[in-house]
PDB file of C-alpha atoms in Angstrom:
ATOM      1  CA  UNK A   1      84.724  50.865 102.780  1.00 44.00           C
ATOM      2  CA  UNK A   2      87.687  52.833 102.512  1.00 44.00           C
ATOM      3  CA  UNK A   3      88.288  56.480 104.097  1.00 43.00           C
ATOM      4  CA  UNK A   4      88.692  58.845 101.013  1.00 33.00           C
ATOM      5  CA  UNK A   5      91.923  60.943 101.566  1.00 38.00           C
ATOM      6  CA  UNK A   6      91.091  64.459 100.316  1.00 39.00           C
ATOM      7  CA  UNK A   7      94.061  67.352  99.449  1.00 45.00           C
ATOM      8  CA  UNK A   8      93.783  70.257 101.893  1.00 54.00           C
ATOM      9  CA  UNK A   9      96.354  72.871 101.619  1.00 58.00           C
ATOM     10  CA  UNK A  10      95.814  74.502 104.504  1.00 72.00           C
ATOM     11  CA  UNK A  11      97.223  78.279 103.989  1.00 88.00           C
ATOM     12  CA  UNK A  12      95.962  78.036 100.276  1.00 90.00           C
ATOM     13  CA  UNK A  13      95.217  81.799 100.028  1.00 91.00           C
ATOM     14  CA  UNK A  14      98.565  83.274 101.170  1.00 92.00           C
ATOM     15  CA  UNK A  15     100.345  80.479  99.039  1.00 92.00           C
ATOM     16  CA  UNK A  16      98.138  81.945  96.135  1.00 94.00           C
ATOM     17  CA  UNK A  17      99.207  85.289  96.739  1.00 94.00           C
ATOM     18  CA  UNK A  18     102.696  84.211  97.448  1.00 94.00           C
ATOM     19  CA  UNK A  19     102.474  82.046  93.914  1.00 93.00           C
ATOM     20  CA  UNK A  20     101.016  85.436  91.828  1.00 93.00           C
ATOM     21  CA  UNK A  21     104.197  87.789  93.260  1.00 94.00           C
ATOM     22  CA  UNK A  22     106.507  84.796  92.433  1.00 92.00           C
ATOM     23  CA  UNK A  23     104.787  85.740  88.783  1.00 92.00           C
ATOM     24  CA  UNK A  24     104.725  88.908  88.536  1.00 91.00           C
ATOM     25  CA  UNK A  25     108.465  89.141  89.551  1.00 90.00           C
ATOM     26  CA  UNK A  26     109.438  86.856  87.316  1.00 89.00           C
ATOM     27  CA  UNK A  27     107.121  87.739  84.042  1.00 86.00           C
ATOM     28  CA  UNK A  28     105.755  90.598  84.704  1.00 82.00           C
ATOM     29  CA  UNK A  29     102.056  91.767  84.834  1.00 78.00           C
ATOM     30  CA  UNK A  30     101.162  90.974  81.522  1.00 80.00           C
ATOM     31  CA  UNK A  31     101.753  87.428  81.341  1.00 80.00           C
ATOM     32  CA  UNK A  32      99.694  86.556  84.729  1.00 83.00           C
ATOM     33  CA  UNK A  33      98.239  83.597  84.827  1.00 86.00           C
ATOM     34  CA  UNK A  34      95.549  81.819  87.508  1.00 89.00           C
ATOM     35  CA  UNK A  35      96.443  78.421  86.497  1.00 90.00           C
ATOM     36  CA  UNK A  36     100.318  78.579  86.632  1.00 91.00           C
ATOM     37  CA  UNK A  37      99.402  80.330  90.435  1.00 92.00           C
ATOM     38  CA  UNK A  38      97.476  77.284  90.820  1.00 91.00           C
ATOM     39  CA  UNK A  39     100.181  74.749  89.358  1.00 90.00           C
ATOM     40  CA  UNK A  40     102.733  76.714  91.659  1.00 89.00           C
ATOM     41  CA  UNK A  41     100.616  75.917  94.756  1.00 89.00           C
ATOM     42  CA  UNK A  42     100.400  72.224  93.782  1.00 89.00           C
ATOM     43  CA  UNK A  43      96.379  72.894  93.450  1.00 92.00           C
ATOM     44  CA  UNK A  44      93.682  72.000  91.072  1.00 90.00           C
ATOM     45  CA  UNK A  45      93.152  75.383  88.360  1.00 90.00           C
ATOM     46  CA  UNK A  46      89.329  75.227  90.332  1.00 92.00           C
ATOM     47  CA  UNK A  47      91.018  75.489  93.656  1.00 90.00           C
ATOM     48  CA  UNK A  48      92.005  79.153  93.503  1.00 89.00           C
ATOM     49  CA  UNK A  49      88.426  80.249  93.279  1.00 90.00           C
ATOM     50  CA  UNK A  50      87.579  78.730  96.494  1.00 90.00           C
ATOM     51  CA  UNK A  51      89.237  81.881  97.872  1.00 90.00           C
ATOM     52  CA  UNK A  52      89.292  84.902  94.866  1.00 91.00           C
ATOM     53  CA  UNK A  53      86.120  85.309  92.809  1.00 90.00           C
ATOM     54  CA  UNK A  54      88.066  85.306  89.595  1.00 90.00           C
ATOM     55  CA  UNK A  55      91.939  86.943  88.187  1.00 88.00           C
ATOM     56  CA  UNK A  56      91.355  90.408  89.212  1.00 89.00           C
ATOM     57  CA  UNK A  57      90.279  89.458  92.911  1.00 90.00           C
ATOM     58  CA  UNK A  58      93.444  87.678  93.695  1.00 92.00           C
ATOM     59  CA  UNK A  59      95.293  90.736  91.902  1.00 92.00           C
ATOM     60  CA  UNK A  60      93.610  92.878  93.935  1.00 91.00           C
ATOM     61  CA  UNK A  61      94.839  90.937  97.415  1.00 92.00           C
ATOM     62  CA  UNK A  62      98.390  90.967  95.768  1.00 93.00           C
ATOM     63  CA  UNK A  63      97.936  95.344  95.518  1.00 92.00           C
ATOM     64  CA  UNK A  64      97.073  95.290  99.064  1.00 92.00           C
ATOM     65  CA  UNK A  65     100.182  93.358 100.067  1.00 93.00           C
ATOM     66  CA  UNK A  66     102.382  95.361  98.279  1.00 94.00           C
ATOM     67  CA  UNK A  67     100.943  98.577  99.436  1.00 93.00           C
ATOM     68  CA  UNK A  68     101.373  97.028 102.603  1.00 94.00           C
ATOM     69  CA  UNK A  69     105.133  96.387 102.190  1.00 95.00           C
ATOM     70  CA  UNK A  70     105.490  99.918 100.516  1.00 96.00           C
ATOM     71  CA  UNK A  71     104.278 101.694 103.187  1.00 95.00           C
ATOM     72  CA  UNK A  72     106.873 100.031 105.495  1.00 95.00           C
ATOM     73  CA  UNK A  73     109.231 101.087 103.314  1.00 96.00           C
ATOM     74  CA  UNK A  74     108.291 104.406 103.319  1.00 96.00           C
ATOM     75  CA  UNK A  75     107.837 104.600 106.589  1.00 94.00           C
ATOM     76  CA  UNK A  76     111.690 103.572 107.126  1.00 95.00           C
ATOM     77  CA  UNK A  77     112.478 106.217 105.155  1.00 93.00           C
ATOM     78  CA  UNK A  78     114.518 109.549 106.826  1.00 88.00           C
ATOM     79  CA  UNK A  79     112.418 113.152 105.515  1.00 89.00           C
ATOM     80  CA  UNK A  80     110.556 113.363 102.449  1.00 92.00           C
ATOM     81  CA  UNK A  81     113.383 113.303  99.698  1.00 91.00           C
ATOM     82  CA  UNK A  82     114.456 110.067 101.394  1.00 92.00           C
ATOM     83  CA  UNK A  83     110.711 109.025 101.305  1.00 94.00           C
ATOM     84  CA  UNK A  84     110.703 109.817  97.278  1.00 93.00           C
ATOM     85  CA  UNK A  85     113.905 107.875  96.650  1.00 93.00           C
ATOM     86  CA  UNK A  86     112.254 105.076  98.914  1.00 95.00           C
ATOM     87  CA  UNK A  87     109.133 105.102  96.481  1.00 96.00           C
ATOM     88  CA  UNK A  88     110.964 104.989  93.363  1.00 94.00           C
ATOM     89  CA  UNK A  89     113.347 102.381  94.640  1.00 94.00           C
ATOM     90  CA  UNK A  90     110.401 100.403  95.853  1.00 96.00           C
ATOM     91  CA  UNK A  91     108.990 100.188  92.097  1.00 95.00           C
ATOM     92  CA  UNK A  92     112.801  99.360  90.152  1.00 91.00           C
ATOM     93  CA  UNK A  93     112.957  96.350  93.004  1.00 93.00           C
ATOM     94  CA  UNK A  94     109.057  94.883  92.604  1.00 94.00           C
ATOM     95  CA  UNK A  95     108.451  96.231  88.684  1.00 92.00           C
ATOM     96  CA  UNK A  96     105.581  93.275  88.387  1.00 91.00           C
ATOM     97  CA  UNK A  97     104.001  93.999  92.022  1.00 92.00           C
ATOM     98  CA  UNK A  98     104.361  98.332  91.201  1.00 94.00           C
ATOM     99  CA  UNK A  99     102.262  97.858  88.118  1.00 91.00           C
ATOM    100  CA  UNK A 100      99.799  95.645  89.640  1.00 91.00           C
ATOM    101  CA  UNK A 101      99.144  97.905  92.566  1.00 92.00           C
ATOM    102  CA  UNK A 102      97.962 100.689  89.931  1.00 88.00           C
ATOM    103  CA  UNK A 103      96.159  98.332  87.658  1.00 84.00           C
ATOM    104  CA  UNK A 104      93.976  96.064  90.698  1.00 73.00           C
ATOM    105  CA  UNK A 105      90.249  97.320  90.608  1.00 69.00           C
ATOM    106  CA  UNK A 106      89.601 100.581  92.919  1.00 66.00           C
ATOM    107  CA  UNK A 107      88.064  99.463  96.457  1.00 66.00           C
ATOM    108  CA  UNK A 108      88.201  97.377  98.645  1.00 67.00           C
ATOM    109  CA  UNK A 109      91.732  96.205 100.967  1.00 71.00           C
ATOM    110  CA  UNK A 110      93.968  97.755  97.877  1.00 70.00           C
ATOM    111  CA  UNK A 111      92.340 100.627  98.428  1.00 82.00           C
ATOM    112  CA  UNK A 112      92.764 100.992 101.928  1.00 85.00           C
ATOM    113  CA  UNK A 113      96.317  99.479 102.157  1.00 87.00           C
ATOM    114  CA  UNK A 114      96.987 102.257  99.316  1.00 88.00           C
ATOM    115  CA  UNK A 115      95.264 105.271 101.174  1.00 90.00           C
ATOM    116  CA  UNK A 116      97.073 104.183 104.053  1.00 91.00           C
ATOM    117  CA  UNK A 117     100.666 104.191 102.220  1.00 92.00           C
ATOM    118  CA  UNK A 118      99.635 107.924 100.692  1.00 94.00           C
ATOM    119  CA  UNK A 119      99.336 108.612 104.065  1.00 95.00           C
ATOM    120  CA  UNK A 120     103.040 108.343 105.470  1.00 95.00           C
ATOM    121  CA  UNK A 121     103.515 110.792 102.486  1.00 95.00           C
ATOM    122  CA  UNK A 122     100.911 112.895 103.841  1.00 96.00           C
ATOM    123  CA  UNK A 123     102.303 113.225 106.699  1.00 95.00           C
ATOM    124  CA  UNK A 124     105.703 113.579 105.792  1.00 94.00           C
ATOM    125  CA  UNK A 125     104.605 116.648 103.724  1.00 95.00           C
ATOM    126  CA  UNK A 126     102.714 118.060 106.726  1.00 95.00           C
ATOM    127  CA  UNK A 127     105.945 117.834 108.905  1.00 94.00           C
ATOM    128  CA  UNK A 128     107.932 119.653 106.476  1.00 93.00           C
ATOM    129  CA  UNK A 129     105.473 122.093 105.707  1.00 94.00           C
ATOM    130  CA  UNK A 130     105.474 122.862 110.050  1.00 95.00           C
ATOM    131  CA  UNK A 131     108.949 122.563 109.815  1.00 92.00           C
ATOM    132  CA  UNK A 132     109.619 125.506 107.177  1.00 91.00           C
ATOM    133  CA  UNK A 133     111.532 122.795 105.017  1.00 89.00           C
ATOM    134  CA  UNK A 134     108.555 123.626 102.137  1.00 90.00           C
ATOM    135  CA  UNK A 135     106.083 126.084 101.960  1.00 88.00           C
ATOM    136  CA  UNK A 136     102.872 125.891 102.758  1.00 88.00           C
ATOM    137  CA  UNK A 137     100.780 127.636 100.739  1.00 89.00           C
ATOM    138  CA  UNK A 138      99.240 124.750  99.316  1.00 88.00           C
ATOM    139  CA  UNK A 139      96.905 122.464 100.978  1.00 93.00           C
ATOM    140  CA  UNK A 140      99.375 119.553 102.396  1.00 95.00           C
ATOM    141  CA  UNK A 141      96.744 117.127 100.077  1.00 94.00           C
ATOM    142  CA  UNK A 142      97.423 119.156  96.888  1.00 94.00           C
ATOM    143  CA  UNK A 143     101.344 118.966  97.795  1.00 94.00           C
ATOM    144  CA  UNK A 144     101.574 115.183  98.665  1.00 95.00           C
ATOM    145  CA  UNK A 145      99.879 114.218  95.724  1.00 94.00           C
ATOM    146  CA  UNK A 146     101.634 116.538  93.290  1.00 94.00           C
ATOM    147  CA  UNK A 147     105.020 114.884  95.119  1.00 94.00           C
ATOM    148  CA  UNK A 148     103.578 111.508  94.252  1.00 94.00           C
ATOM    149  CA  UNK A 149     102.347 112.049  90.661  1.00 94.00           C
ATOM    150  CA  UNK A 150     106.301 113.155  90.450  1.00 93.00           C
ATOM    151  CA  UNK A 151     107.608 110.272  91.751  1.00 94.00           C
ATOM    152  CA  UNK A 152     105.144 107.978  90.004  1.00 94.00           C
ATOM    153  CA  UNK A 153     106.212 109.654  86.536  1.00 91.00           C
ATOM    154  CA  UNK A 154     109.702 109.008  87.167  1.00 89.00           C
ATOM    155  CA  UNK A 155     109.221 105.167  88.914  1.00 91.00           C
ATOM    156  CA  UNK A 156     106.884 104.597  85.394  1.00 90.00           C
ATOM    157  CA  UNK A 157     109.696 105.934  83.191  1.00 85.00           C
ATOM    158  CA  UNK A 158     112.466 103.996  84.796  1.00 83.00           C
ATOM    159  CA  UNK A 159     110.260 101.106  84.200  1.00 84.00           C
ATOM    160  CA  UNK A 160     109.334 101.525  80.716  1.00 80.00           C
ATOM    161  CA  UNK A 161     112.878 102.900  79.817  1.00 70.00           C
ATOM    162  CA  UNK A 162     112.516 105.809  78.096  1.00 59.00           C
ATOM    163  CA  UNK A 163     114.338 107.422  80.845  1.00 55.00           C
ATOM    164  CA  UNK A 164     117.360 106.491  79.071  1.00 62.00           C
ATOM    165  CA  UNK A 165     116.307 108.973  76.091  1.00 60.00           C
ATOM    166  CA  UNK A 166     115.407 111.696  78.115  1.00 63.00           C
ATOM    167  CA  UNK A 167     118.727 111.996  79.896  1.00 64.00           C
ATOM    168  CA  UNK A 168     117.314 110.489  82.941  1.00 65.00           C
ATOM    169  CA  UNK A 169     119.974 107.617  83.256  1.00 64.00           C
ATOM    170  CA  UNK A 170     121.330 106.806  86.331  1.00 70.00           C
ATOM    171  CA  UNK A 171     119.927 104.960  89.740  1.00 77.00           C
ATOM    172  CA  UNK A 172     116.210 105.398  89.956  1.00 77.00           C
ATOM    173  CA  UNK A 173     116.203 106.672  93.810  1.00 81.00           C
ATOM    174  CA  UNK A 174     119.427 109.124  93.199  1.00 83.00           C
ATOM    175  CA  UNK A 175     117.029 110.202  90.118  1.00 79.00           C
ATOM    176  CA  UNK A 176     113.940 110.723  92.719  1.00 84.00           C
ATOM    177  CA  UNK A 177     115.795 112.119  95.994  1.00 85.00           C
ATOM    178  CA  UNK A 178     117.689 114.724  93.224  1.00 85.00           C
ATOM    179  CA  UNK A 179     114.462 115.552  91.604  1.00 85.00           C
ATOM    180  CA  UNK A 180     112.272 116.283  94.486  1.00 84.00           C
ATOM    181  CA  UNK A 181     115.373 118.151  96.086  1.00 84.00           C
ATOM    182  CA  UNK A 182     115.167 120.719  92.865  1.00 85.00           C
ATOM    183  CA  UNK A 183     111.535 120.503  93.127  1.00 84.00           C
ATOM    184  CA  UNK A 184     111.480 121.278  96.881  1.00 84.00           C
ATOM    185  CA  UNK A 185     114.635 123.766  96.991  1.00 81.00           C
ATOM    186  CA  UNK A 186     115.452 121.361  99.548  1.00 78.00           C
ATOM    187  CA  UNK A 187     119.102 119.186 100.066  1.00 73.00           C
ATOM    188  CA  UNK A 188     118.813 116.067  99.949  1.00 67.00           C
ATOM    189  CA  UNK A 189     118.887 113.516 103.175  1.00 64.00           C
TER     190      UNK A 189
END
């Protein structure tokens, strides 16, 4: 009797991943699908659920890798107007991945990956509230999540392009550092 010869990919879940930000890139969020992810990996459309429960599982691992790469991006970043212009940059290079992080089901690795990202904002807050740069009568919390609702309006508008009607033209990270320089009373980086 013959040996069968059975398909193993080997690093099927990362190529999964890999497949959905190929996706999202190229289509956007909206048109995700699990079986082109599948046909991308050279798979059967049953093979992806050997490793994500269903769609919004293997969405959810894609949130916590970009989270992941945002926070390194943030962390890169010089002070917290460059931090701002990193954020908003961040979303006008990965539009698919940006709107997938803030769609993917709360919990879980997103979560965390996402808390964790906050956090080099948090703390980038706290050093400029120590530093005098900002005040600090607010709770550095309140402040770093007021700073992100800003930047996530103006990453969101850039993406949706309305910008362009409100006068709001121009690169998306000048837009951001400029913003939360005006915001801040702050110069920019």
């Amino acid at each position: 009797m013959a040996e069968r010869k059975t398909y193993h990919h080997g690093a099927l879940r990362q190529a999964l991943i890999d497949g959905a930000k190929e996706i999202l890139a190229e289509s956007g969020h909206e048109q995700f699908s699990l079986n082109e992810v599948a046909r991308r990996a050279g798979v059967s459309t049953a093979a992806p659920y050997r490793h994500f429960t269903n769609r919004d599982d293997l969405l959810s691992a894609v949130a916590e890798e970009g989270y992941q790469t945002l926070a390194v991006d943030l962390e890169k970043a010089t002070g917290l107007v460059g931090l701002g212009g990193a954020y908003v940059r961040f979303a006008h290079e990965h539009p698919g991945l940006f709107v997938t992080m803030f769609r993917s089901r709360p919990g879980g690795e997103a979560s965390a990956a996402g808390e964790a990202a906050f956090g080099t904002l948090l703390r980038a807050v706290l050093a400029a509230q120590e530093s005098g740069a900002i005040p600090a009568y607010a709770s550095p919390e309140l402040t770093a999540r007021s700073i992100w609702a800003t930047l996530h309006g103006l990453a969101v508008l850039h993406l949706q392009r309305p910008h362009e009607r409100y006068g709001l033209g121009g690169e998306p990270e000048e837009l951001a550092t400029t913003t939360l320089s005006a915001l801040l009373g702050v110069k920019p980086e």
